[in-house]
CSV table of C-alpha atoms in Angstrom, one decimal:
chain,number,residue,atom,x,y,z
A,1,UNK,CA,-96.0,180.1,20.4
A,2,UNK,CA,-94.2,181.6,23.4
A,3,UNK,CA,-94.4,180.9,27.1
A,4,UNK,CA,-97.1,183.5,27.7
A,5,UNK,CA,-99.4,181.8,25.2
A,6,UNK,CA,-99.0,178.6,27.2
A,7,UNK,CA,-99.8,180.1,30.6
A,8,UNK,CA,-103.6,179.9,30.1
A,9,UNK,CA,-103.2,176.2,29.2
A,10,UNK,CA,-101.2,175.6,32.3
A,11,UNK,CA,-103.9,177.4,34.3
A,12,UNK,CA,-106.6,175.2,32.8
A,13,UNK,CA,-104.7,172.2,33.9
A,14,UNK,CA,-104.2,173.6,37.4
A,15,UNK,CA,-107.9,174.7,37.7
A,16,UNK,CA,-109.2,171.3,36.4
A,17,UNK,CA,-106.9,169.2,38.6
A,18,UNK,CA,-109.6,168.7,41.1
A,19,UNK,CA,-111.3,166.7,38.4
A,20,UNK,CA,-108.0,164.7,37.9
A,21,UNK,CA,-108.4,163.5,41.5
A,22,UNK,CA,-111.6,161.8,40.6
A,23,UNK,CA,-110.2,160.4,37.3
A,24,UNK,CA,-106.7,159.5,38.4
A,25,UNK,CA,-107.2,159.3,42.2
A,26,UNK,CA,-107.6,155.5,42.3
A,27,UNK,CA,-104.4,154.9,40.3
A,28,UNK,CA,-102.4,157.5,42.2
A,29,UNK,CA,-103.8,156.0,45.5
A,30,UNK,CA,-102.4,152.6,44.3
A,31,UNK,CA,-99.0,154.3,44.1
A,32,UNK,CA,-99.3,155.4,47.7
A,33,UNK,CA,-100.4,151.9,48.8
A,34,UNK,CA,-97.8,150.0,46.9
A,35,UNK,CA,-95.1,148.5,49.0
A,36,UNK,CA,-91.7,150.0,48.5
A,37,UNK,CA,-89.1,147.5,47.2
A,38,UNK,CA,-86.9,146.1,49.9
A,39,UNK,CA,-83.3,147.0,50.0
A,40,UNK,CA,-81.0,144.2,48.9
A,41,UNK,CA,-78.1,143.7,51.3
A,42,UNK,CA,-75.4,143.4,48.6
A,43,UNK,CA,-72.7,144.8,50.8
A,44,UNK,CA,-72.7,145.5,54.5
A,45,UNK,CA,-72.6,149.3,54.1
A,46,UNK,CA,-75.6,149.5,51.8
A,47,UNK,CA,-78.1,152.1,53.0
A,48,UNK,CA,-81.8,151.7,52.0
A,49,UNK,CA,-83.7,154.7,50.7
A,50,UNK,CA,-86.3,156.0,53.0
A,51,UNK,CA,-89.9,154.8,52.2
A,52,UNK,CA,-90.9,158.4,51.5
A,53,UNK,CA,-88.2,158.7,48.9
A,54,UNK,CA,-89.4,155.5,47.1
A,55,UNK,CA,-93.0,156.8,47.1
A,56,UNK,CA,-91.9,160.1,45.6
A,57,UNK,CA,-89.9,158.4,42.9
A,58,UNK,CA,-92.9,156.2,42.0
A,59,UNK,CA,-95.3,159.2,41.9
A,60,UNK,CA,-92.8,161.3,39.8
A,61,UNK,CA,-92.4,158.4,37.4
A,62,UNK,CA,-96.1,157.8,37.0
A,63,UNK,CA,-96.7,161.5,36.3
A,64,UNK,CA,-93.8,161.6,33.9
A,65,UNK,CA,-95.3,158.8,31.9
A,66,UNK,CA,-98.7,160.4,32.0
A,67,UNK,CA,-97.4,163.8,30.7
A,68,UNK,CA,-95.3,162.1,28.1
A,69,UNK,CA,-98.4,160.4,26.7
A,70,UNK,CA,-100.2,163.8,26.7
A,71,UNK,CA,-97.3,165.3,24.7
A,72,UNK,CA,-97.4,162.4,22.2
A,73,UNK,CA,-101.1,162.9,21.7
A,74,UNK,CA,-100.6,166.7,21.3
A,75,UNK,CA,-97.8,166.2,18.8
A,76,UNK,CA,-100.0,163.8,16.8
A,77,UNK,CA,-103.0,166.1,16.9
A,78,UNK,CA,-101.0,169.3,16.1
A,79,UNK,CA,-99.0,167.6,13.3
A,80,UNK,CA,-102.0,166.0,11.6
A,81,UNK,CA,-104.2,169.0,11.8
A,82,UNK,CA,-101.4,171.4,10.8
A,83,UNK,CA,-100.5,169.2,7.8
A,84,UNK,CA,-104.1,168.9,6.7
A,85,UNK,CA,-104.6,172.7,7.0
A,86,UNK,CA,-101.4,173.4,5.0
A,87,UNK,CA,-102.4,170.9,2.4
A,88,UNK,CA,-106.0,171.8,2.0
A,89,UNK,CA,-105.9,175.5,3.0
A,90,UNK,CA,-109.3,175.1,4.6
A,91,UNK,CA,-109.6,178.3,6.7
A,92,UNK,CA,-113.2,177.4,7.5
A,93,UNK,CA,-112.0,174.1,9.1
A,94,UNK,CA,-109.6,176.0,11.4
A,95,UNK,CA,-112.4,178.4,12.4
A,96,UNK,CA,-114.7,175.4,13.2
A,97,UNK,CA,-111.9,173.8,15.4
A,98,UNK,CA,-111.4,177.1,17.1
A,99,UNK,CA,-115.1,177.3,18.0
A,100,UNK,CA,-115.1,173.7,19.1
A,101,UNK,CA,-112.1,174.1,21.3
A,102,UNK,CA,-113.7,177.1,23.2
A,103,UNK,CA,-117.1,175.4,23.4
A,104,UNK,CA,-115.3,172.4,25.0
A,105,UNK,CA,-113.8,174.7,27.5
A,106,UNK,CA,-117.3,176.0,28.4
A,107,UNK,CA,-118.5,172.4,28.7
A,108,UNK,CA,-115.5,171.6,30.9
A,109,UNK,CA,-116.0,174.6,33.2
A,110,UNK,CA,-119.7,173.6,33.7
A,111,UNK,CA,-118.7,170.0,34.3
A,112,UNK,CA,-116.1,171.0,36.9
A,113,UNK,CA,-118.8,173.0,38.7
A,114,UNK,CA,-121.3,170.1,38.5
A,115,UNK,CA,-123.6,172.4,36.6
A,116,UNK,CA,-123.7,170.1,33.5
A,117,UNK,CA,-122.6,166.5,33.2
A,118,UNK,CA,-122.4,166.1,29.5
A,119,UNK,CA,-118.8,165.2,29.6
A,120,UNK,CA,-119.5,162.3,32.0
A,121,UNK,CA,-120.0,160.0,29.0
A,122,UNK,CA,-116.3,160.3,28.2
A,123,UNK,CA,-115.5,159.4,31.8
A,124,UNK,CA,-117.8,156.4,31.6
A,125,UNK,CA,-116.0,155.4,28.4
A,126,UNK,CA,-112.7,155.7,30.3
A,127,UNK,CA,-114.0,153.3,32.9
A,128,UNK,CA,-114.9,150.7,30.2
A,129,UNK,CA,-111.4,151.1,28.6
A,130,UNK,CA,-109.8,150.7,32.0
A,131,UNK,CA,-111.7,147.5,32.8
A,132,UNK,CA,-110.6,146.0,29.5
A,133,UNK,CA,-107.0,147.0,30.0
A,134,UNK,CA,-106.7,145.7,33.5
A,135,UNK,CA,-105.9,142.1,32.5
A,136,UNK,CA,-103.1,143.4,30.3
A,137,UNK,CA,-101.7,145.6,33.1
A,138,UNK,CA,-101.2,142.8,35.6
A,139,UNK,CA,-97.4,142.7,35.1
A,140,UNK,CA,-97.3,146.4,36.2
A,141,UNK,CA,-99.2,145.7,39.5
A,142,UNK,CA,-98.4,146.4,42.2
A,143,UNK,CA,-96.6,149.5,41.1
A,144,UNK,CA,-93.7,149.0,43.5
A,145,UNK,CA,-91.0,150.4,41.3
A,146,UNK,CA,-90.5,153.7,39.3
A,147,UNK,CA,-90.2,151.7,36.1
A,148,UNK,CA,-93.6,150.1,36.6
A,149,UNK,CA,-95.1,153.5,37.6
A,150,UNK,CA,-93.6,155.1,34.5
A,151,UNK,CA,-95.2,152.5,32.2
A,152,UNK,CA,-98.5,152.7,34.0
A,153,UNK,CA,-98.6,156.5,33.6
A,154,UNK,CA,-97.7,156.3,29.9
A,155,UNK,CA,-100.7,154.0,29.4
A,156,UNK,CA,-103.1,155.8,31.7
A,157,UNK,CA,-102.6,159.1,29.8
A,158,UNK,CA,-104.5,157.5,26.8
A,159,UNK,CA,-107.6,156.7,28.9
A,160,UNK,CA,-110.5,158.9,27.5
A,161,UNK,CA,-110.9,162.1,29.6
A,162,UNK,CA,-113.1,165.1,28.8
A,163,UNK,CA,-110.6,167.6,30.2
A,164,UNK,CA,-107.7,166.1,28.1
A,165,UNK,CA,-109.8,166.1,25.0
A,166,UNK,CA,-110.7,169.8,25.5
A,167,UNK,CA,-107.1,170.8,25.5
A,168,UNK,CA,-106.3,168.4,22.6
A,169,UNK,CA,-108.5,170.6,20.4
A,170,UNK,CA,-106.2,173.5,21.3
A,171,UNK,CA,-103.2,171.4,20.4
A,172,UNK,CA,-104.8,170.7,17.0
A,173,UNK,CA,-104.9,174.5,16.4
A,174,UNK,CA,-101.3,174.9,17.3
A,175,UNK,CA,-100.2,174.3,13.7
A,176,UNK,CA,-97.3,171.8,14.3
A,177,UNK,CA,-96.4,168.6,16.1
A,178,UNK,CA,-93.8,170.5,18.3
A,179,UNK,CA,-96.3,173.2,19.3
A,180,UNK,CA,-99.0,170.6,19.9
A,181,UNK,CA,-96.6,168.7,22.3
A,182,UNK,CA,-95.8,172.1,24.0
A,183,UNK,CA,-99.5,172.7,24.6
A,184,UNK,CA,-100.0,169.3,26.2
A,185,UNK,CA,-96.8,169.7,28.2
A,186,UNK,CA,-98.1,173.0,29.7
A,187,UNK,CA,-101.5,171.3,30.5
A,188,UNK,CA,-99.8,168.3,32.1
A,189,UNK,CA,-97.6,170.5,34.2
A,190,UNK,CA,-100.7,172.3,35.4
A,191,UNK,CA,-102.2,169.1,36.7
A,192,UNK,CA,-98.9,168.0,38.2
A,193,UNK,CA,-98.9,169.8,41.6
A,194,UNK,CA,-102.3,168.4,42.6
A,195,UNK,CA,-101.5,164.8,41.5
A,196,UNK,CA,-98.0,164.9,43.1
A,197,UNK,CA,-99.6,166.0,46.4
A,198,UNK,CA,-102.3,163.4,46.0
A,199,UNK,CA,-99.7,160.7,45.6
A,200,UNK,CA,-97.9,161.8,48.7
A,201,UNK,CA,-100.8,162.8,51.0
A,202,UNK,CA,-103.6,160.5,49.7
A,203,UNK,CA,-107.1,160.7,51.1
A,204,UNK,CA,-106.5,164.0,53.0
A,205,UNK,CA,-105.9,166.0,49.8
A,206,UNK,CA,-108.7,164.2,48.0
A,207,UNK,CA,-111.3,165.2,50.5
A,208,UNK,CA,-110.1,168.9,50.4
A,209,UNK,CA,-110.0,169.1,46.6
A,210,UNK,CA,-113.4,167.6,46.1
A,211,UNK,CA,-115.1,170.3,48.1
A,212,UNK,CA,-117.7,172.2,46.1
A,213,UNK,CA,-116.1,175.6,46.6
A,214,UNK,CA,-112.8,174.3,45.1
A,215,UNK,CA,-114.6,172.7,42.1
A,216,UNK,CA,-116.7,175.8,41.4
A,217,UNK,CA,-113.6,178.1,41.6
A,218,UNK,CA,-111.8,175.9,39.1
A,219,UNK,CA,-114.8,175.6,36.9
A,220,UNK,CA,-115.4,179.4,36.8
A,221,UNK,CA,-111.8,180.0,35.7
A,222,UNK,CA,-112.0,177.5,32.8
A,223,UNK,CA,-115.4,178.9,31.9
A,224,UNK,CA,-113.9,182.4,31.7
A,225,UNK,CA,-111.2,181.2,29.3
A,226,UNK,CA,-113.9,179.7,27.1
A,227,UNK,CA,-115.9,182.9,27.1
A,228,UNK,CA,-112.9,185.0,26.3
A,229,UNK,CA,-112.1,182.7,23.3
A,230,UNK,CA,-115.7,182.9,22.0
A,231,UNK,CA,-115.8,186.7,22.4
A,232,UNK,CA,-112.6,186.9,20.4
A,233,UNK,CA,-114.1,184.7,17.7
A,234,UNK,CA,-117.1,186.9,17.1
A,235,UNK,CA,-116.4,188.9,13.9
A,236,UNK,CA,-112.6,188.4,14.5
A,237,UNK,CA,-112.8,190.6,17.6
A,238,UNK,CA,-109.5,191.6,19.2
A,239,UNK,CA,-109.5,191.9,23.0
A,240,UNK,CA,-106.2,193.8,23.3
A,241,UNK,CA,-104.0,192.5,26.1
A,242,UNK,CA,-106.7,189.9,27.0
A,243,UNK,CA,-105.8,188.1,23.8
A,244,UNK,CA,-102.9,186.6,25.7
A,245,UNK,CA,-105.3,185.0,28.1
A,246,UNK,CA,-107.1,183.0,25.3
A,247,UNK,CA,-106.3,179.4,25.6
A,248,UNK,CA,-106.6,178.8,21.8
A,249,UNK,CA,-104.9,181.0,19.3
A,250,UNK,CA,-107.1,182.7,16.8
A,251,UNK,CA,-107.1,180.9,13.4
Protein backbone atom coordinates (compact mmCIF):
# COMPACT_ATOMS: atom_id res chain seq x y z
CA UNK A 1 0.00 0.00 0.00
CA UNK A 2 1.55 3.29 -1.14
CA UNK A 3 0.81 6.92 -0.32
CA UNK A 4 -1.51 7.27 -3.32
CA UNK A 5 -3.71 4.47 -1.97
CA UNK A 6 -3.96 6.29 1.36
CA UNK A 7 -4.99 9.63 -0.18
CA UNK A 8 -8.71 8.69 -0.46
CA UNK A 9 -8.70 7.61 3.19
CA UNK A 10 -7.19 10.97 4.14
CA UNK A 11 -9.90 12.72 2.11
CA UNK A 12 -12.64 10.73 3.86
CA UNK A 13 -11.27 11.94 7.19
CA UNK A 14 -11.08 15.49 5.91
CA UNK A 15 -14.58 15.43 4.41
CA UNK A 16 -16.08 13.83 7.50
CA UNK A 17 -14.37 16.11 9.99
CA UNK A 18 -17.50 18.27 10.20
CA UNK A 19 -19.02 15.24 11.92
CA UNK A 20 -16.01 15.09 14.24
CA UNK A 21 -16.96 18.53 15.52
CA UNK A 22 -20.22 17.11 16.76
CA UNK A 23 -18.63 13.95 18.19
CA UNK A 24 -15.44 15.45 19.65
CA UNK A 25 -16.45 19.09 19.90
CA UNK A 26 -17.25 18.95 23.59
CA UNK A 27 -13.99 17.36 24.60
CA UNK A 28 -11.95 19.67 22.36
CA UNK A 29 -13.87 22.62 23.76
CA UNK A 30 -12.81 21.49 27.22
CA UNK A 31 -9.21 21.75 26.06
CA UNK A 32 -9.80 25.33 25.04
CA UNK A 33 -11.46 26.15 28.33
CA UNK A 34 -8.90 24.41 30.55
CA UNK A 35 -6.77 26.82 32.49
CA UNK A 36 -3.17 26.82 31.43
CA UNK A 37 -0.76 25.70 34.14
CA UNK A 38 0.84 28.56 35.98
CA UNK A 39 4.52 29.13 35.54
CA UNK A 40 6.58 28.20 38.58
CA UNK A 41 9.08 30.90 39.53
CA UNK A 42 12.00 28.53 40.04
CA UNK A 43 14.56 31.14 39.14
CA UNK A 44 14.24 34.82 38.56
CA UNK A 45 14.86 34.66 34.82
CA UNK A 46 12.23 31.96 34.12
CA UNK A 47 9.88 32.97 31.31
CA UNK A 48 6.34 31.56 31.17
CA UNK A 49 5.07 30.20 27.86
CA UNK A 50 2.30 32.26 26.31
CA UNK A 51 -1.23 30.97 27.02
CA UNK A 52 -1.72 30.30 23.30
CA UNK A 53 1.32 28.02 23.22
CA UNK A 54 0.00 26.00 26.16
CA UNK A 55 -3.37 25.60 24.46
CA UNK A 56 -1.69 24.47 21.23
CA UNK A 57 0.39 21.88 23.11
CA UNK A 58 -2.73 20.48 24.80
CA UNK A 59 -4.67 20.32 21.54
CA UNK A 60 -1.75 18.62 19.75
CA UNK A 61 -1.34 16.14 22.60
CA UNK A 62 -5.05 15.26 22.61
CA UNK A 63 -5.09 14.68 18.86
CA UNK A 64 -1.85 12.72 19.05
CA UNK A 65 -3.42 10.37 21.59
CA UNK A 66 -6.61 10.10 19.52
CA UNK A 67 -4.75 9.22 16.31
CA UNK A 68 -2.51 6.74 18.18
CA UNK A 69 -5.62 4.90 19.39
CA UNK A 70 -6.96 4.83 15.82
CA UNK A 71 -3.67 3.32 14.64
CA UNK A 72 -3.79 0.69 17.39
CA UNK A 73 -7.33 -0.26 16.37
CA UNK A 74 -6.29 -0.37 12.70
CA UNK A 75 -3.29 -2.57 13.48
CA UNK A 76 -5.51 -4.91 15.47
CA UNK A 77 -8.17 -5.08 12.74
CA UNK A 78 -5.69 -5.47 9.89
CA UNK A 79 -3.59 -8.04 11.71
CA UNK A 80 -6.50 -10.21 12.84
CA UNK A 81 -8.34 -10.09 9.53
CA UNK A 82 -5.16 -10.63 7.51
CA UNK A 83 -4.13 -13.55 9.67
CA UNK A 84 -7.57 -15.15 9.43
CA UNK A 85 -7.63 -14.71 5.65
CA UNK A 86 -4.19 -16.28 5.28
CA UNK A 87 -5.12 -19.13 7.58
CA UNK A 88 -8.53 -19.91 6.15
CA UNK A 89 -8.05 -18.67 2.57
CA UNK A 90 -11.66 -17.49 2.53
CA UNK A 91 -11.86 -15.29 -0.56
CA UNK A 92 -15.62 -15.01 -0.10
CA UNK A 93 -15.07 -13.47 3.34
CA UNK A 94 -12.74 -10.83 1.88
CA UNK A 95 -15.30 -9.97 -0.79
CA UNK A 96 -18.00 -9.65 1.89
CA UNK A 97 -15.81 -7.27 3.90
CA UNK A 98 -15.13 -5.26 0.73
CA UNK A 99 -18.84 -4.81 0.11
CA UNK A 100 -19.46 -3.99 3.77
CA UNK A 101 -16.72 -1.35 3.77
CA UNK A 102 -18.13 0.45 0.75
CA UNK A 103 -21.72 0.18 1.97
CA UNK A 104 -20.57 1.76 5.21
CA UNK A 105 -19.08 4.62 3.20
CA UNK A 106 -22.47 5.10 1.53
CA UNK A 107 -24.14 5.12 4.94
CA UNK A 108 -21.57 7.59 6.24
CA UNK A 109 -22.04 9.91 3.27
CA UNK A 110 -25.81 9.92 3.76
CA UNK A 111 -25.34 10.46 7.49
CA UNK A 112 -23.07 13.45 6.96
CA UNK A 113 -25.70 14.98 4.68
CA UNK A 114 -28.46 14.28 7.24
CA UNK A 115 -30.23 12.23 4.57
CA UNK A 116 -30.21 9.03 6.67
CA UNK A 117 -29.55 8.76 10.39
CA UNK A 118 -28.93 5.02 10.71
CA UNK A 119 -25.44 5.51 12.10
CA UNK A 120 -26.83 7.69 14.88
CA UNK A 121 -27.27 4.55 16.98
CA UNK A 122 -23.49 4.22 17.18
CA UNK A 123 -23.24 7.82 18.31
CA UNK A 124 -25.84 7.13 20.99
CA UNK A 125 -23.78 4.14 22.12
CA UNK A 126 -20.78 6.44 22.31
CA UNK A 127 -22.70 8.74 24.64
CA UNK A 128 -23.50 5.81 26.93
CA UNK A 129 -19.84 4.71 26.97
CA UNK A 130 -18.71 8.27 27.69
CA UNK A 131 -21.11 8.65 30.64
CA UNK A 132 -19.84 5.39 32.14
CA UNK A 133 -16.22 6.38 31.63
CA UNK A 134 -16.55 9.85 33.12
CA UNK A 135 -16.03 8.76 36.77
CA UNK A 136 -12.82 6.97 35.74
CA UNK A 137 -11.54 10.02 33.89
CA UNK A 138 -11.78 12.46 36.78
CA UNK A 139 -7.99 12.41 37.34
CA UNK A 140 -7.59 13.74 33.78
CA UNK A 141 -9.91 16.71 34.32
CA UNK A 142 -9.36 19.54 33.89
CA UNK A 143 -7.07 18.85 30.93
CA UNK A 144 -4.62 21.53 31.94
CA UNK A 145 -1.45 19.74 30.81
CA UNK A 146 -0.31 18.05 27.59
CA UNK A 147 0.09 14.72 29.41
CA UNK A 148 -3.53 14.74 30.56
CA UNK A 149 -4.68 15.73 27.08
CA UNK A 150 -2.62 12.91 25.53
CA UNK A 151 -4.19 10.35 27.86
CA UNK A 152 -7.68 11.70 27.23
CA UNK A 153 -7.17 11.56 23.46
CA UNK A 154 -5.93 7.98 23.70
CA UNK A 155 -9.08 6.97 25.57
CA UNK A 156 -11.47 9.05 23.48
CA UNK A 157 -10.30 7.35 20.29
CA UNK A 158 -12.01 4.15 21.45
CA UNK A 159 -15.46 5.72 21.89
CA UNK A 160 -17.84 4.17 19.29
CA UNK A 161 -18.10 6.34 16.17
CA UNK A 162 -19.77 5.44 12.88
CA UNK A 163 -17.14 7.23 10.82
CA UNK A 164 -14.25 5.46 12.55
CA UNK A 165 -15.92 2.09 12.13
CA UNK A 166 -16.45 2.76 8.42
CA UNK A 167 -12.72 3.24 7.92
CA UNK A 168 -11.83 0.35 10.24
CA UNK A 169 -13.47 -1.99 7.73
CA UNK A 170 -10.98 -0.69 5.18
CA UNK A 171 -8.16 -1.31 7.68
CA UNK A 172 -9.38 -4.90 7.99
CA UNK A 173 -8.98 -5.33 4.22
CA UNK A 174 -5.43 -3.96 4.26
CA UNK A 175 -3.98 -7.41 4.95
CA UNK A 176 -1.56 -6.67 7.80
CA UNK A 177 -1.23 -4.87 11.11
CA UNK A 178 1.23 -2.35 9.65
CA UNK A 179 -1.00 -1.45 6.72
CA UNK A 180 -4.06 -1.33 8.97
CA UNK A 181 -2.26 1.18 11.20
CA UNK A 182 -1.27 3.19 8.09
CA UNK A 183 -4.92 3.36 6.96
CA UNK A 184 -6.05 4.70 10.32
CA UNK A 185 -3.12 7.12 10.46
CA UNK A 186 -4.17 8.57 7.10
CA UNK A 187 -7.75 8.86 8.32
CA UNK A 188 -6.69 10.48 11.59
CA UNK A 189 -4.49 12.99 9.77
CA UNK A 190 -7.48 13.87 7.60
CA UNK A 191 -9.52 14.80 10.67
CA UNK A 192 -6.60 16.68 12.22
CA UNK A 193 -6.86 20.12 10.53
CA UNK A 194 -10.47 20.66 11.60
CA UNK A 195 -10.00 19.45 15.16
CA UNK A 196 -6.80 21.46 15.58
CA UNK A 197 -8.62 24.56 14.39
CA UNK A 198 -11.57 23.73 16.65
CA UNK A 199 -9.31 23.48 19.67
CA UNK A 200 -7.82 26.88 18.92
CA UNK A 201 -10.85 28.77 17.57
CA UNK A 202 -13.67 27.05 19.45
CA UNK A 203 -17.28 28.04 18.82
CA UNK A 204 -16.52 30.19 15.75
CA UNK A 205 -15.31 27.21 13.74
CA UNK A 206 -18.01 24.93 15.11
CA UNK A 207 -20.75 27.20 13.79
CA UNK A 208 -19.14 27.41 10.34
CA UNK A 209 -18.49 23.67 10.01
CA UNK A 210 -22.02 22.72 11.03
CA UNK A 211 -23.58 24.65 8.14
CA UNK A 212 -25.65 22.41 5.91
CA UNK A 213 -23.65 23.24 2.79
CA UNK A 214 -20.41 22.10 4.42
CA UNK A 215 -21.94 18.84 5.63
CA UNK A 216 -23.57 18.11 2.26
CA UNK A 217 -20.30 18.73 0.39
CA UNK A 218 -18.41 16.38 2.71
CA UNK A 219 -21.17 13.78 2.54
CA UNK A 220 -21.22 13.83 -1.26
CA UNK A 221 -17.46 13.25 -1.41
CA UNK A 222 -17.65 10.25 0.93
CA UNK A 223 -20.70 8.96 -0.97
CA UNK A 224 -18.74 9.16 -4.24
CA UNK A 225 -15.92 7.05 -2.78
CA UNK A 226 -18.45 4.40 -1.72
CA UNK A 227 -20.10 4.35 -5.15
CA UNK A 228 -16.72 4.01 -6.87
CA UNK A 229 -15.88 1.06 -4.65
CA UNK A 230 -19.19 -0.67 -5.36
CA UNK A 231 -18.85 -0.04 -9.10
CA UNK A 232 -15.44 -1.68 -8.95
CA UNK A 233 -16.87 -4.64 -7.04
CA UNK A 234 -19.47 -5.46 -9.69
CA UNK A 235 -18.07 -8.41 -11.65
CA UNK A 236 -14.54 -7.39 -10.66
CA UNK A 237 -14.85 -4.22 -12.73
CA UNK A 238 -11.69 -2.17 -13.26
CA UNK A 239 -12.12 1.59 -13.41
CA UNK A 240 -8.67 2.34 -14.83
CA UNK A 241 -7.05 5.34 -13.16
CA UNK A 242 -10.12 5.75 -10.96
CA UNK A 243 -9.06 2.59 -9.10
CA UNK A 244 -6.58 4.80 -7.22
CA UNK A 245 -9.51 6.75 -5.79
CA UNK A 246 -11.18 3.72 -4.24
CA UNK A 247 -10.85 3.84 -0.47
CA UNK A 248 -10.78 0.05 -0.12
CA UNK A 249 -8.45 -2.13 -2.14
CA UNK A 250 -10.12 -4.80 -4.22
CA UNK A 251 -9.94 -8.23 -2.57
